[in-house]
Amino acid sequence: MQKYICAFDSGTTSNRCILFDEKGEIASVAQKEFRQYYPKPGWVEQDANEIWATQLSVAVEAMQKINITANQIAGIGITNQRETTIVWDRETGEPVYHAIVWQCRRTAEYTDYLDSQHLTGWFKEKTGLIVDPYFSATKLKWILDSVPGVKERAKRGELLFGTVETWLIWKLTRGRVHVTDYSNASRTMMFNIHTLQWDQEILDMFDIPSCMLPKVVNCSEIYGVTDKSFLGAEISIGGAAGDQQSALFGQTCFEKGDVKNTYGTGGFLLMNTGDKPVESKNGLLTTIAWGLDGKVTYALEGSIFIAGAAIQWLRDEMHLIDSAEDSEYMAKKVKDTGGCFVVPAFTGLGAPYWDPYARGTIVGITRGTNKYHIIRATLESMDYQVNDVLQAMQADAECKIHELKVDGGASKNDLLLQMQSDILNIPVIRPKCVETTAMGAAYLAGLAVGFFKNKEQIASLWEADHIFTPVITEEQRAKKIAGWQKAVSYSYSWAREN
Ligand code: ADP
């Protein structure tokens, strides 16, 4: 009987289920979007029950598509949108409030206050993170403080907290298992990445009762089995990891110094830093890549706010292209950008510049500049931003990065990746299967249930589709990077009041 490993990929806008066979190849996919709620400017919420219902329904659909039964599924691995915060009643399973999504800025004033109290260093030392509404802790505090009666119920031990993987595992096991994995725990701003415990001092500061927190477990181990009523049989749940860490695992970045970048709406670079956390001096986050067999592997993470989103801007606001794919052949109509640079600092600049007041800029326009130059320069802006973060990573980790593995929607663009290799001066490698996020979860679960033997076997399944190597000279590269840096400097502080 043919067996499969199942990945639940619970993303920010949709849930997917992918079934992989023993060769690590995709056998079936189902996907369904769920609703986003924007109750106020800057606020983002989702209905946790809808996340669960859509995730379960795509699992059923993926199985039906290839006509298999639950007995043919060796195990389930979960990867998820990180930091999104859910609180629910441990008896009824009813959420006390909508899920507060990672993008939600409702606690910005409070984190500004924490900053003003000079607590940034204190949090960074413990959690590896900067103080920001992005992470779960202040979202959880907001629910406890703002939803009537919730603080008291939590203190009485009636409520549970979880990020999305915790919620899905709890639902799948009908409330029998309340766990989170190391990678997701490390994004909550409550987890001490050195002691590998929930940090009691942080919990005290936020008045968060520890009885509502999940047990922290490895990213690959059998947490429990699904209740028979859901998929027709009990299935082992054997893996969990946050989406970016899962992609790092899916790219088989198992060795210290291995790096991947995901080109989605934003960009996410992660570097495996081995068994020691590396503190960043360049605005990167220190986080946990995964915990395997009780041993934790750390990562450095740098995010780019606007990556593929700049291509959406070309399409939806500028109407220069009809589809994201068109950006490639349109950009190829010119041999270079003609000295033009687009800095897509639409929402400020992240690492290593950290200027929330920076705004988008186009510089170097001449009488001969046309839309193809602008399109090409927008594509190139993704490459320069990746280079900026990668240089910061090299400086922090004090090592040289030898190659970059890539995935995400925009990684289909050959020109983008060729220019990436040119700017970085290292090979850029795109795998055959770019569903690396789901693959990571499938690998983690597969290791736990014996579907895959070990990491070496997994590494042998990973195949390159295309390796892009640098073709420009050192002089050309230096000139391009200097031009970009000058362009970035023109975008600084634009939105500052005075
Ligand atoms: P997310 O997971 O963040 O929703 P995806 O990984 O699905 O993102 O990638 C979608 C992003 O990639 C969009 O911002 C889109 O503009 C960009 N994109 C998709 N295809 C291409 C392409 N061929 N060239 C450049 N950008 C692309």
PDB file of C-alpha atoms in Angstrom, residues 5 74-76 220 222 236-238 444-452:
ATOM      1  CA  ILE A   5       3.432  12.023   4.541  1.00  0.00           C
ATOM      2  CA  ALA A  74       2.235   7.854   7.832  1.00  0.00           C
ATOM      3  CA  GLY A  75       2.141  11.122   9.738  1.00  0.00           C
ATOM      4  CA  ILE A  76       1.238  14.802   9.734  1.00  0.00           C
ATOM      5  CA  SER A 220      10.145  16.327  15.204  1.00  0.00           C
ATOM      6  CA  ILE A 222       5.132  12.227  17.903  1.00  0.00           C
ATOM      7  CA  SER A 236       0.407  10.483  14.223  1.00  0.00           C
ATOM      8  CA  ILE A 237       1.208  14.171  14.423  1.00  0.00           C
ATOM      9  CA  GLY A 238       4.983  14.119  14.210  1.00  0.00           C
ATOM     10  CA  LEU A 444      10.161  16.780  10.275  1.00  0.00           C
ATOM     11  CA  ALA A 445       7.088  14.568  10.653  1.00  0.00           C
ATOM     12  CA  GLY A 446       8.580  11.929   8.354  1.00  0.00           C
ATOM     13  CA  LEU A 447      11.667  11.671  10.564  1.00  0.00           C
ATOM     14  CA  ALA A 448       9.521  11.201  13.681  1.00  0.00           C
ATOM     15  CA  VAL A 449       7.419   8.379  12.245  1.00  0.00           C
ATOM     16  CA  GLY A 450      10.231   6.645  10.338  1.00  0.00           C
ATOM     17  CA  PHE A 451       8.921   7.569   6.874  1.00  0.00           C
ATOM     18  CA  PHE A 452      12.337   9.124   6.300  1.00  0.00           C
TER      19      PHE A 452
END
